[in-house]
Coordinates of C-alpha atoms in Angstrom, one line a residue:
X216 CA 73.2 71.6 99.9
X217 CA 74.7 70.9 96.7
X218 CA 78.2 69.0 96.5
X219 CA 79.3 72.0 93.6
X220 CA 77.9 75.2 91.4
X221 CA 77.0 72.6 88.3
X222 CA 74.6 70.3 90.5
X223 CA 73.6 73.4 92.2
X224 CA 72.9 75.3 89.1
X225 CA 71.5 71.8 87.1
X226 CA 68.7 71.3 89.8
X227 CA 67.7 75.0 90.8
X228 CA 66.3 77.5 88.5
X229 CA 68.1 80.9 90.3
X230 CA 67.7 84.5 89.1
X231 CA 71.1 85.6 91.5
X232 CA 74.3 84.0 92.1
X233 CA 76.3 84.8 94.8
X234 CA 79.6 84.0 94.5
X235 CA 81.7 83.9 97.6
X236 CA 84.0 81.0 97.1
X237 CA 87.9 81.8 97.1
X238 CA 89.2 84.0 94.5
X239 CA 90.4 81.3 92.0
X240 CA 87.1 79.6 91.4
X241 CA 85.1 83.5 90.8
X242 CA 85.6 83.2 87.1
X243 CA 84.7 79.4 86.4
X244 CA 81.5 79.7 88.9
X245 CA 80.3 83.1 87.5
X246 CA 80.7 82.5 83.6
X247 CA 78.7 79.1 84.1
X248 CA 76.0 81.2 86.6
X249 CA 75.7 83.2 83.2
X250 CA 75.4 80.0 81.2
X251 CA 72.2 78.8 82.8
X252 CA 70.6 82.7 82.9
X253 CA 71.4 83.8 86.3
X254 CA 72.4 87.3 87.3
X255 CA 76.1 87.3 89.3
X256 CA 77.1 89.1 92.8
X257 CA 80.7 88.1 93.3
X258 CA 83.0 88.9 96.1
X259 CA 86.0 90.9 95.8
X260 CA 88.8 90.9 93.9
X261 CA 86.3 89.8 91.2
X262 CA 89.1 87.1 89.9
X263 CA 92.6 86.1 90.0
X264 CA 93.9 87.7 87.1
X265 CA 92.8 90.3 84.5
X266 CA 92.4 88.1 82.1
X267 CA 89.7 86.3 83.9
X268 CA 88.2 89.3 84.3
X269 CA 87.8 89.8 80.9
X270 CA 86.4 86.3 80.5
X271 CA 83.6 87.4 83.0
X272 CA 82.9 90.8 81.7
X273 CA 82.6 88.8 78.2
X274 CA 80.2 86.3 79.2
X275 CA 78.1 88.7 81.2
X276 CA 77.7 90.4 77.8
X277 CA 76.9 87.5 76.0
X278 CA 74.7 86.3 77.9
X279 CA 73.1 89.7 78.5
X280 CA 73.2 89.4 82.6
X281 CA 74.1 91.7 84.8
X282 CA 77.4 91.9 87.4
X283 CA 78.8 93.6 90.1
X284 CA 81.1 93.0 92.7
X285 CA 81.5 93.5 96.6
X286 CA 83.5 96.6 96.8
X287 CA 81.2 98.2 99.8
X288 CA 84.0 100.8 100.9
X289 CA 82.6 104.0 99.3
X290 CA 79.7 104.1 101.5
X291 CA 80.7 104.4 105.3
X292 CA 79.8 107.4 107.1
X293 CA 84.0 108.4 106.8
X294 CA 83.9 108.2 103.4
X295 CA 80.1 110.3 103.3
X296 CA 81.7 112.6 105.8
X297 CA 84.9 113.2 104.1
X298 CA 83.0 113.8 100.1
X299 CA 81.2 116.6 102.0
X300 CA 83.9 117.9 104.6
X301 CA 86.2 118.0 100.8
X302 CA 82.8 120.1 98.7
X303 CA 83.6 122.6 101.7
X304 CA 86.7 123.4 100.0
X305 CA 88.6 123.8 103.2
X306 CA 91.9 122.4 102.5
X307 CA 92.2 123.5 99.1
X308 CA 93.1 121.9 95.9
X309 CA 93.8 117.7 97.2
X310 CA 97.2 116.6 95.8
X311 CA 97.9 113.3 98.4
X312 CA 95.7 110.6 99.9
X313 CA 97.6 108.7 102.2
X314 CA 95.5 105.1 103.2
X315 CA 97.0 103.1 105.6
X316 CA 95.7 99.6 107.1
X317 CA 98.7 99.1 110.0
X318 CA 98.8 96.2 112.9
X319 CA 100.8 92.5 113.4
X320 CA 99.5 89.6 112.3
X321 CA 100.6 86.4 111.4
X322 CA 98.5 85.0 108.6
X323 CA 98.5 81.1 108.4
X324 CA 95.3 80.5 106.2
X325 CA 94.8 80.1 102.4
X326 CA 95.1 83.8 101.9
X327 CA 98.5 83.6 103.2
X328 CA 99.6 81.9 99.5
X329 CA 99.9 83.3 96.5
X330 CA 98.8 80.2 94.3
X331 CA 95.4 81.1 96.5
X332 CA 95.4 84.3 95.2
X333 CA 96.1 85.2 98.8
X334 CA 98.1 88.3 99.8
X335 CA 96.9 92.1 101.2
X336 CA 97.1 93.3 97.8
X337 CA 93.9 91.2 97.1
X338 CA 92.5 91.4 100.4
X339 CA 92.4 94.9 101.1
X340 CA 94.3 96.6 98.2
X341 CA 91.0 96.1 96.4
X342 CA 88.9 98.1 99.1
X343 CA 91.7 100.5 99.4
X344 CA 92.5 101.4 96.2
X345 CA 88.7 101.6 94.9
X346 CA 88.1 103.8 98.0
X347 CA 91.1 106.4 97.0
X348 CA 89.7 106.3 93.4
X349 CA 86.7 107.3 94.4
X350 CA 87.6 110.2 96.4
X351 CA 90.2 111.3 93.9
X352 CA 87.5 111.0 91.0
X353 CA 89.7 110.2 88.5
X354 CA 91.5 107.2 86.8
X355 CA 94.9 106.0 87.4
X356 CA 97.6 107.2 85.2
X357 CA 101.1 105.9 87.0
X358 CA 101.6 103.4 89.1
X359 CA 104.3 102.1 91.7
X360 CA 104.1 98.7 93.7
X361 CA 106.1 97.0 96.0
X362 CA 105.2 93.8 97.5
X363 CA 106.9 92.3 101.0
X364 CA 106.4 88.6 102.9
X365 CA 107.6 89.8 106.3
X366 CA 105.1 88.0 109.3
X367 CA 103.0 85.9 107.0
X368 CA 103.2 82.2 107.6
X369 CA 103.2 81.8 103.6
X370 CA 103.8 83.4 100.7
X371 CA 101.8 85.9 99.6
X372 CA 102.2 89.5 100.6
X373 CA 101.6 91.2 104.0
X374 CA 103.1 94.3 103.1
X375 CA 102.2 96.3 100.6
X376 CA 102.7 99.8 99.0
X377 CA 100.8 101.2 96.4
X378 CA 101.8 104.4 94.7
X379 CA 99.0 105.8 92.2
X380 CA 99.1 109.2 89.8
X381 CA 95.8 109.9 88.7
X382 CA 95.0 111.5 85.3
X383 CA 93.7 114.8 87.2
X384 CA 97.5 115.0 89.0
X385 CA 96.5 113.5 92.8
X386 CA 99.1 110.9 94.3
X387 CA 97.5 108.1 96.1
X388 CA 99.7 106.6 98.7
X389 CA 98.1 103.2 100.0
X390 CA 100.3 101.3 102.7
X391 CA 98.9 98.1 103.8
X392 CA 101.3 96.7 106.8
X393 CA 100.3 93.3 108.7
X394 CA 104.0 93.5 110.3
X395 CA 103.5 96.2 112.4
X396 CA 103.4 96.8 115.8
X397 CA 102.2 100.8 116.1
X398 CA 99.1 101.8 114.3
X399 CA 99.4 104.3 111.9
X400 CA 96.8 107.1 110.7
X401 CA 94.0 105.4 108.2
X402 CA 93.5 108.6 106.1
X403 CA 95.1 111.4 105.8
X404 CA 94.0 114.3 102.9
X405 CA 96.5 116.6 102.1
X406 CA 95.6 120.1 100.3
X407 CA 97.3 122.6 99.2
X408 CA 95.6 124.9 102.2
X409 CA 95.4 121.9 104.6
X410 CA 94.6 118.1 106.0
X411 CA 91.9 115.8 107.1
X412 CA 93.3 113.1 109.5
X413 CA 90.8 110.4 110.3
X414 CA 90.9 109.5 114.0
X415 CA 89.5 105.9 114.6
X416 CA 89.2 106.1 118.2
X417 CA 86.8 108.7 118.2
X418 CA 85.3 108.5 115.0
X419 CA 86.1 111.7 113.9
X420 CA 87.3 113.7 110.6
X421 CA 89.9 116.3 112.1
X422 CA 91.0 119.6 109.9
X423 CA 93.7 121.9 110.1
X424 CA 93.7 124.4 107.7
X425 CA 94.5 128.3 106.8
X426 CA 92.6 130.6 104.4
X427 CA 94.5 131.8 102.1
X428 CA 93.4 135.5 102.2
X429 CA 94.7 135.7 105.3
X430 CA 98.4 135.3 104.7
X431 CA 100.9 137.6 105.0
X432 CA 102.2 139.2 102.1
X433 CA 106.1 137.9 101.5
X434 CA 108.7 139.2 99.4
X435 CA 110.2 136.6 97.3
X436 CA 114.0 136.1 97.1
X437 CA 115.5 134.8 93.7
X438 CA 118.5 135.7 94.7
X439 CA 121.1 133.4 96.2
X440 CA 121.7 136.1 99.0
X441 CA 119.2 135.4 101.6
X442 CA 118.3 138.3 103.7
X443 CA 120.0 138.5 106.9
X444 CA 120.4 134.5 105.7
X445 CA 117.0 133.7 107.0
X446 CA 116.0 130.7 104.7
X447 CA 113.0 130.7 105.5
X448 CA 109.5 133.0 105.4
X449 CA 109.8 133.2 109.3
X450 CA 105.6 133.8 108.6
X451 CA 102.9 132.2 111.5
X452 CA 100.7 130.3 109.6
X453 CA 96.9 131.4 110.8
X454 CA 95.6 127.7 111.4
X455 CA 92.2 126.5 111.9
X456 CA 91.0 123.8 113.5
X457 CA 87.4 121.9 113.2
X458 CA 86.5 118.1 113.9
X459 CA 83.5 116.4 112.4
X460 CA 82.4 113.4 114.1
X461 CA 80.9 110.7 111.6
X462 CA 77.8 109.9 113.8
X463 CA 76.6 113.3 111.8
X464 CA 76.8 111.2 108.6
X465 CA 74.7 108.4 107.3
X466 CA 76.2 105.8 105.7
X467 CA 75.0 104.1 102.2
X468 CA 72.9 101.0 102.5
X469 CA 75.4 99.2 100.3
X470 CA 72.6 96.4 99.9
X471 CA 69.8 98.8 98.9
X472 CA 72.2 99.5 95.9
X473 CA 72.0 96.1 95.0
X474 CA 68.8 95.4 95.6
X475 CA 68.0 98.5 93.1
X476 CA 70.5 97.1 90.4
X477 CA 69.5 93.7 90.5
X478 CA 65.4 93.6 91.1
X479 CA 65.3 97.2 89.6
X480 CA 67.2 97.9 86.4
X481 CA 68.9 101.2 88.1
X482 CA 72.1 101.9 87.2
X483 CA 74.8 100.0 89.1
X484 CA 76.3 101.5 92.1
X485 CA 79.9 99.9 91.4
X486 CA 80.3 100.0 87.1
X487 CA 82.1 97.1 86.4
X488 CA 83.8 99.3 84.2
X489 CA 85.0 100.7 87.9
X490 CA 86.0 97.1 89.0
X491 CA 88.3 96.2 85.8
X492 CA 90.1 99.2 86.5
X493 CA 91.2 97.6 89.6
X494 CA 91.9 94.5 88.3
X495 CA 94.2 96.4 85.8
X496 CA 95.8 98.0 88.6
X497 CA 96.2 95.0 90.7
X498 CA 97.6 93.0 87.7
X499 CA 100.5 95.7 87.3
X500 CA 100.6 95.7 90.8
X501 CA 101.8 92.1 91.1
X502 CA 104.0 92.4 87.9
X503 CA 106.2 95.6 89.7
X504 CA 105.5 94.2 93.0
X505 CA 106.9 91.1 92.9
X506 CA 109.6 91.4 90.3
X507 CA 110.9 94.2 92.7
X508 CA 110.5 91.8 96.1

């Protein structure tokens, strides 16, 4: 063992970095990995601030190495399962993605402070919001934040909410609540025929849906006489049910991408073009967030 990164770095000649320390040492122990030639794995959130991930992004570019960060979300068998369940085009046109991480817990460690870089935002706001990128395929064009201390033991947050636009018009709803005491749905994908609702317990993607063919044909009312002042269609929806259990799906091996990025030269599986976008979102995240708190 080495007592830090410099006498680590001074007496071994490495090809890899991993970088697994807390947040606020990411960008001092990756630029100097780059310094002395070695290739960087970090954890996630890549830094503290956007800035610093700017510092990173330049020095892997100066140095010509090559970066990527631990953002291994986008390849469980739910998320695998739901790409394919959504190519079906059951539910229709997607206009909400609704992630939730609910339960109680009182965090006392150093992710329960902010001058840590602690808080859920962070912690899972990273995986969570990369994840409902993903699926969405798009970038984000608006974004909301507010930021609560409610059970944590320090200052950071514990509850978060996370409202996203994306350029190609789907609303990303991402609630992350360590002060609650019932569990809420993790996914749920709303389309304009339909919804997906993950159920944990038994590891299945259920859908609910209606073809749209198979409607009734309505007369529409513009006038502000309702008919016999019904004020609604009074239609029965046709509904459809199927479940899809995940054990059907194989997950990504997140580490084979790495290993093919790294010893390989293939394309990275996580851009860190992808991973600054984060960052960006995080960093406005915090500014709304805790202004608003």
């Amino acid at each position: 063992g080495y007592a830090d990164h410099q006498s680590l770095l001074d007496a071994e000649k490495l090809d890899l970095v991993v970088i697994a320390s807390p947040t606020q040492f990411h960008a001092q122990h990756a630029i100097t990995a780059f310094e002395y030639g070695a290739h960087v794995f970090c954890d996630k959130p890549i830094a503290s601030t956007l800035a610093e991930t700017d510092r990173m992004i330049d020095a892997m570019k100066q140095h010509n190495r090559k970066l990527m960060v631990y953002q291994p979300h986008r390849t469980g068998s739910d998320i695998i399962a739901l790409q394919e369940i959504l190519n079906q085009d059951l539910i229709g046109p997607v206009y909400m993605i609704k992630r939730t991480n609910s339960r109680y817990i009182r965090r006392n460690d150093w992710q329960a402070f902010r001058r840590h870089g602690g808080g859920m935002l962070n912690n899972y706001g990273t995986h969570y919001i990369d994840q409902s990128l993903y699926i969405a395929g798009s970038r984000a064009k608006h974004i909301s934040c507010m930021l609560r201390t409610i059970a944590s033991l320090g200052d950071a947050d514990d509850v978060v909410k996370v409202l996203i636009e994306t350029e190609n018009g789907v609303i990303l709803d991402i609630d992350i609540n360590q002060a609650a005491a019932y569990r809420l749905p993790a996914w749920q994908i709303l389309g304009k025929y339909g919804s997906l609702v993950l159920d944990e317990k038994k590891q299945t993607w259920n859908a609910r849906f209606f073809r749209p063919e198979e409607l009734e044909d309505i007369r529409v009312q513009e006038s502000l006489a309702a008919q016999d002042r019904r004020y609604e269609s009074g239609e029965t929806i046709p509904w459809q049910e199927l479940t899809f259990h995940l054990s059907k799906y194989q997950p990504i091996s997140y580490y084979d991408k790495c290993y093919k990025y790294f010893a390989l030269d293939a394309k990275p599986f996580v851009p860190i073009s992808e991973t600054r976008e984060i960052m960006r979102i995080l960093h406005l995240c915090r500014e709304i967030g805790y202004q608003c708190a």
